[in-house]
């Protein structure tokens, strides 16, 4: 049995993607009703111009396919750009990269300086396994003081799944959580044998049925930018744009910056929240003086 975690995950990923397609999606006639949804292996093999046995060995993690063949399979399965990136990341021979991350990440010095200088913009630094490595005061005011959680439990995806307040903060919690899981799956291509990631997935799968379902769907997504709706007890509902800035010295950590369109109610809400946080800090300082 093949124990190469990259090839095993690649096979599971292909299996999940063909399960999403019907024969009609790829130009085949559906024929009789099927007991199992999705394309059959022989149909993928036919469209990729290879034998069913050869394709089966790829999907079973017993064979590393060439880049041109993976490109053909990606076309057959209608993979998007993020899915293609994930597929080729998994298929690459990892000769120089260790099987697991070596050290616990520390926030980049310039990232920390940037966070400290952002007084009207919430931001946090996210690393491997969605670890929250650092955050600024406005992020703490908008979400929570992440420092109250043990460092080894400070993963964004863990908080989304286990903390009731996260379900209240995000208006569309399911969409946010599914995206976070897809991003985690994308990152896992670098270290599919990572024991900490495996332990995190096992724990969250046991604790939450939805997480277990969404993880096994093998969806993937790059961390880029987007728009989210949040609600805050002090300033109400906020529509915020988020963007990702990657660290040049450590590409496995990024700063996520949240902004609002100037003149919008969300823009005013962020400034009100920042002002409230400053007043709270000043009051706390006066109390302890």
Short mmCIF file of C-alpha atoms in Angstrom, two decimals:
data_model
loop_
_atom_site.label_atom_id
_atom_site.label_comp_id
_atom_site.label_asym_id
_atom_site.label_seq_id
_atom_site.Cartn_x
_atom_site.Cartn_y
_atom_site.Cartn_z
CA UNK A 1 0.00 0.00 0.00
CA UNK A 2 1.30 3.47 -0.87
CA UNK A 3 1.92 5.67 2.15
CA UNK A 4 2.95 8.79 0.23
CA UNK A 5 0.62 11.39 1.80
CA UNK A 6 0.86 13.67 -1.24
CA UNK A 7 -0.30 10.99 -3.67
CA UNK A 8 -2.95 9.67 -1.28
CA UNK A 9 -4.43 13.15 -0.85
CA UNK A 10 -4.19 13.76 -4.61
CA UNK A 11 -6.23 10.61 -5.21
CA UNK A 12 -8.88 11.62 -2.67
CA UNK A 13 -9.03 15.07 -4.21
CA UNK A 14 -9.61 13.65 -7.71
CA UNK A 15 -12.27 11.32 -6.37
CA UNK A 16 -14.11 14.23 -4.72
CA UNK A 17 -13.97 16.34 -7.89
CA UNK A 18 -15.33 13.62 -10.20
CA UNK A 19 -18.15 13.00 -7.73
CA UNK A 20 -19.33 16.57 -8.37
CA UNK A 21 -19.75 16.09 -12.13
CA UNK A 22 -22.40 14.35 -14.16
CA UNK A 23 -21.81 12.73 -17.57
CA UNK A 24 -23.77 15.58 -19.16
CA UNK A 25 -21.34 18.10 -17.62
CA UNK A 26 -18.48 16.65 -19.66
CA UNK A 27 -20.37 15.91 -22.86
CA UNK A 28 -21.28 12.26 -22.24
CA UNK A 29 -24.71 10.68 -22.35
CA UNK A 30 -26.05 9.90 -18.90
CA UNK A 31 -27.56 6.52 -19.71
CA UNK A 32 -29.29 4.55 -16.97
CA UNK A 33 -29.80 5.89 -13.48
CA UNK A 34 -26.75 5.55 -11.25
CA UNK A 35 -26.51 4.31 -7.68
CA UNK A 36 -23.54 6.60 -7.00
CA UNK A 37 -23.47 10.23 -8.13
CA UNK A 38 -20.70 11.64 -10.27
CA UNK A 39 -18.49 10.40 -13.07
CA UNK A 40 -17.14 6.87 -13.09
CA UNK A 41 -13.40 6.24 -13.24
CA UNK A 42 -13.70 4.74 -16.70
CA UNK A 43 -15.39 7.91 -17.97
CA UNK A 44 -12.58 10.13 -16.69
CA UNK A 45 -10.05 7.72 -18.20
CA UNK A 46 -11.86 7.75 -21.54
CA UNK A 47 -11.86 11.54 -21.74
CA UNK A 48 -8.22 11.74 -20.63
CA UNK A 49 -7.25 9.11 -23.25
CA UNK A 50 -5.74 6.65 -20.77
CA UNK A 51 -6.74 3.21 -19.54
CA UNK A 52 -9.13 2.83 -16.64
CA UNK A 53 -6.52 0.81 -14.75
CA UNK A 54 -3.94 3.57 -15.16
CA UNK A 55 -6.34 6.23 -13.90
CA UNK A 56 -7.41 3.99 -11.01
CA UNK A 57 -3.78 3.71 -9.86
CA UNK A 58 -3.49 7.52 -9.83
CA UNK A 59 -6.68 7.87 -7.80
CA UNK A 60 -5.56 5.13 -5.39
CA UNK A 61 -2.31 7.00 -4.71
CA UNK A 62 -0.20 4.25 -6.29
CA UNK A 63 1.13 6.21 -9.25
CA UNK A 64 2.57 9.69 -9.77
CA UNK A 65 1.21 11.07 -13.03
CA UNK A 66 3.17 13.33 -15.33
CA UNK A 67 2.40 17.05 -15.48
CA UNK A 68 0.86 16.85 -19.00
CA UNK A 69 -1.43 14.01 -17.92
CA UNK A 70 -2.49 15.89 -14.80
CA UNK A 71 -3.29 18.82 -17.06
CA UNK A 72 -5.54 16.57 -19.15
CA UNK A 73 -7.28 15.22 -16.05
CA UNK A 74 -7.72 18.77 -14.71
CA UNK A 75 -9.41 19.73 -17.98
CA UNK A 76 -11.70 16.68 -17.83
CA UNK A 77 -12.71 17.45 -14.24
CA UNK A 78 -13.28 21.16 -15.01
CA UNK A 79 -10.89 22.28 -12.25
CA UNK A 80 -10.66 25.98 -11.51
CA UNK A 81 -7.37 27.84 -11.01
CA UNK A 82 -7.16 27.19 -7.25
CA UNK A 83 -7.94 23.51 -7.71
CA UNK A 84 -5.28 23.20 -10.42
CA UNK A 85 -2.72 24.85 -8.15
CA UNK A 86 -3.57 22.39 -5.40
CA UNK A 87 -3.37 19.41 -7.78
CA UNK A 88 0.09 20.31 -9.06
CA UNK A 89 1.33 21.22 -5.58
CA UNK A 90 0.41 17.75 -4.38
CA UNK A 91 1.92 16.02 -7.38
CA UNK A 92 5.29 17.78 -7.11
CA UNK A 93 8.16 15.72 -5.75
CA UNK A 94 8.98 17.20 -2.37
CA UNK A 95 12.72 16.47 -2.34
CA UNK A 96 13.86 19.66 -0.63
CA UNK A 97 10.92 20.32 1.69
CA UNK A 98 10.62 18.50 5.03
CA UNK A 99 7.60 16.30 5.62
CA UNK A 100 6.42 18.53 8.46
CA UNK A 101 6.98 22.20 9.40
CA UNK A 102 10.17 22.59 11.41
CA UNK A 103 9.57 25.40 13.85
CA UNK A 104 6.70 27.24 15.47
CA UNK A 105 6.18 30.44 13.52
CA UNK A 106 6.86 33.86 14.96
CA UNK A 107 5.39 37.01 13.51
CA UNK A 108 7.66 38.92 11.16
CA UNK A 109 9.11 42.05 12.79
CA UNK A 110 7.90 44.41 10.07
CA UNK A 111 4.45 42.82 10.13
CA UNK A 112 4.28 43.50 13.85
CA UNK A 113 5.31 47.11 13.27
CA UNK A 114 2.64 47.47 10.59
CA UNK A 115 0.00 46.06 12.94
CA UNK A 116 0.98 48.52 15.67
CA UNK A 117 0.72 51.46 13.27
CA UNK A 118 -2.77 50.50 12.03
CA UNK A 119 -5.01 52.28 14.53
CA UNK A 120 -8.20 52.64 12.42
CA UNK A 121 -7.95 49.35 10.54
CA UNK A 122 -8.39 45.90 12.10
CA UNK A 123 -5.72 43.43 11.05
CA UNK A 124 -4.18 40.16 12.15
CA UNK A 125 -1.37 37.88 11.00
CA UNK A 126 -2.29 34.32 10.07
CA UNK A 127 0.20 31.50 9.63
CA UNK A 128 0.29 27.76 9.06
CA UNK A 129 -2.86 25.85 10.02
CA UNK A 130 -4.58 29.28 10.31
CA UNK A 131 -2.57 30.07 13.47
CA UNK A 132 -3.22 33.64 14.61
CA UNK A 133 0.32 34.90 15.16
CA UNK A 134 -0.44 38.55 16.01
CA UNK A 135 -3.22 41.13 15.94
CA UNK A 136 -3.75 44.82 16.58
CA UNK A 137 -5.98 46.56 19.12
CA UNK A 138 -8.82 47.17 16.69
CA UNK A 139 -8.87 43.49 15.71
CA UNK A 140 -9.17 42.66 19.42
CA UNK A 141 -12.03 45.16 19.72
CA UNK A 142 -13.81 43.75 16.66
CA UNK A 143 -13.32 40.03 17.37
CA UNK A 144 -11.69 39.32 20.73
CA UNK A 145 -8.38 39.49 22.53
CA UNK A 146 -6.85 36.39 20.98
CA UNK A 147 -4.27 36.38 23.75
CA UNK A 148 -6.84 34.85 26.09
CA UNK A 149 -6.46 31.56 24.19
CA UNK A 150 -3.44 29.27 24.66
CA UNK A 151 -1.00 29.72 21.80
CA UNK A 152 -1.40 26.12 20.63
CA UNK A 153 -5.19 26.60 20.36
CA UNK A 154 -5.13 29.97 18.62
CA UNK A 155 -6.14 28.74 15.16
CA UNK A 156 -8.70 30.83 13.31
CA UNK A 157 -10.51 27.79 11.93
CA UNK A 158 -10.71 26.27 15.42
CA UNK A 159 -12.32 29.43 16.81
CA UNK A 160 -14.81 29.51 13.92
CA UNK A 161 -15.91 25.95 14.69
CA UNK A 162 -15.80 25.88 18.48
CA UNK A 163 -16.62 29.40 19.69
CA UNK A 164 -20.30 30.49 19.76
CA UNK A 165 -19.31 34.15 19.60
CA UNK A 166 -17.74 33.58 16.17
CA UNK A 167 -21.11 32.42 14.87
CA UNK A 168 -22.56 35.67 16.12
CA UNK A 169 -19.80 37.88 14.69
CA UNK A 170 -20.15 36.59 11.13
CA UNK A 171 -23.51 37.18 9.48
CA UNK A 172 -22.81 34.31 7.07
CA UNK A 173 -20.88 32.03 9.38
CA UNK A 174 -21.24 28.96 7.16
CA UNK A 175 -19.76 30.68 4.10
CA UNK A 176 -16.85 32.05 6.15
CA UNK A 177 -16.15 28.70 7.78
CA UNK A 178 -16.30 26.74 4.53
CA UNK A 179 -13.86 29.20 2.97
CA UNK A 180 -11.49 28.90 5.94
CA UNK A 181 -11.60 25.10 5.66
CA UNK A 182 -10.94 25.29 1.90
CA UNK A 183 -7.97 27.58 2.54
CA UNK A 184 -6.66 25.22 5.20
CA UNK A 185 -6.96 22.32 2.75
CA UNK A 186 -5.04 24.34 0.15
CA UNK A 187 -2.25 25.04 2.65
CA UNK A 188 -2.15 21.39 3.69
CA UNK A 189 -0.71 20.50 0.26
CA UNK A 190 2.64 21.77 1.52
CA UNK A 191 2.71 19.38 4.48
CA UNK A 192 0.05 16.68 4.09
CA UNK A 193 1.87 14.56 6.71
CA UNK A 194 1.89 17.34 9.33
CA UNK A 195 0.89 15.71 12.67
CA UNK A 196 -0.39 18.99 14.16
CA UNK A 197 -2.69 19.53 11.19
CA UNK A 198 -3.88 15.92 11.39
CA UNK A 199 -4.60 16.33 15.11
CA UNK A 200 -6.51 19.58 14.48
CA UNK A 201 -8.64 18.00 11.75
CA UNK A 202 -9.31 14.93 13.89
CA UNK A 203 -10.36 17.06 16.88
CA UNK A 204 -12.65 19.37 14.93
CA UNK A 205 -14.16 16.46 12.97
CA UNK A 206 -15.05 14.79 16.26
CA UNK A 207 -16.50 17.98 17.74
CA UNK A 208 -18.50 19.28 14.79
CA UNK A 209 -20.45 17.34 12.17
CA UNK A 210 -20.40 20.22 9.68
CA UNK A 211 -16.64 20.54 9.87
CA UNK A 212 -16.30 16.80 9.28
CA UNK A 213 -18.57 17.02 6.23
CA UNK A 214 -16.88 20.10 4.74
CA UNK A 215 -13.35 18.76 5.25
CA UNK A 216 -14.16 15.51 3.45
CA UNK A 217 -15.49 17.48 0.46
CA UNK A 218 -11.85 18.41 -0.35
CA UNK A 219 -12.71 21.93 -1.49
CA UNK A 220 -9.69 24.23 -1.88
CA UNK A 221 -9.21 27.99 -2.15
CA UNK A 222 -6.31 30.42 -2.15
CA UNK A 223 -6.23 33.13 0.50
CA UNK A 224 -6.85 36.32 -1.49
CA UNK A 225 -9.45 39.00 -0.87
CA UNK A 226 -13.17 39.39 -0.49
CA UNK A 227 -16.02 41.03 1.42
CA UNK A 228 -17.64 39.86 4.64
CA UNK A 229 -20.52 41.07 6.80
CA UNK A 230 -19.86 41.21 10.53
CA UNK A 231 -21.98 42.31 13.47
CA UNK A 232 -20.67 43.98 16.59
CA UNK A 233 -22.59 44.70 19.80
CA UNK A 234 -21.28 48.28 19.96
CA UNK A 235 -21.37 49.48 16.34
CA UNK A 236 -23.83 47.12 14.66
CA UNK A 237 -23.44 45.48 11.26
CA UNK A 238 -20.29 46.14 9.25
CA UNK A 239 -19.52 45.33 5.62
CA UNK A 240 -15.75 45.01 5.40
CA UNK A 241 -13.37 44.24 2.56
CA UNK A 242 -10.45 41.99 3.46
CA UNK A 243 -7.17 41.64 1.62
CA UNK A 244 -4.11 39.45 2.09
CA UNK A 245 -0.53 40.75 2.16
CA UNK A 246 2.08 38.00 2.05
CA UNK A 247 5.29 38.19 4.04
CA UNK A 248 8.41 38.30 1.82
CA UNK A 249 10.63 36.58 4.41
CA UNK A 250 8.08 33.89 5.32
CA UNK A 251 5.50 33.13 2.61
CA UNK A 252 3.62 30.93 5.08
CA UNK A 253 2.39 33.94 7.06
CA UNK A 254 0.14 36.73 5.82
CA UNK A 255 -1.40 39.85 7.25
CA UNK A 256 -5.16 40.12 6.74
CA UNK A 257 -6.29 43.75 6.59
CA UNK A 258 -9.95 44.76 6.90
CA UNK A 259 -11.19 48.06 5.46
CA UNK A 260 -14.47 49.80 4.64
CA UNK A 261 -15.42 52.09 1.78
CA UNK A 262 -14.86 55.76 2.79
CA UNK A 263 -18.11 57.52 3.61
CA UNK A 264 -19.98 54.29 4.29
CA UNK A 265 -21.69 53.44 7.56
CA UNK A 266 -19.14 50.65 8.04
CA UNK A 267 -16.29 53.17 7.65
CA UNK A 268 -17.88 55.32 10.36
CA UNK A 269 -18.47 52.22 12.47
CA UNK A 270 -14.78 51.26 12.43
CA UNK A 271 -13.78 54.75 13.52
CA UNK A 272 -16.38 54.70 16.28
CA UNK A 273 -15.03 51.35 17.43
CA UNK A 274 -11.47 52.68 17.37
CA UNK A 275 -12.53 55.73 19.39
CA UNK A 276 -14.36 53.52 21.88
CA UNK A 277 -11.26 51.35 22.25
CA UNK A 278 -9.05 54.40 22.90
CA UNK A 279 -11.50 55.68 25.54
CA UNK A 280 -11.59 52.25 27.19
CA UNK A 281 -7.79 52.10 27.26
CA UNK A 282 -7.61 55.62 28.75
CA UNK A 283 -10.21 54.74 31.42
CA UNK A 284 -8.31 51.57 32.34
CA UNK A 285 -5.08 53.58 32.57
CA UNK A 286 -6.69 56.20 34.82
CA UNK A 287 -8.12 53.48 37.06
CA UNK A 288 -4.75 51.84 37.61
CA UNK A 289 -2.82 55.12 37.99
#
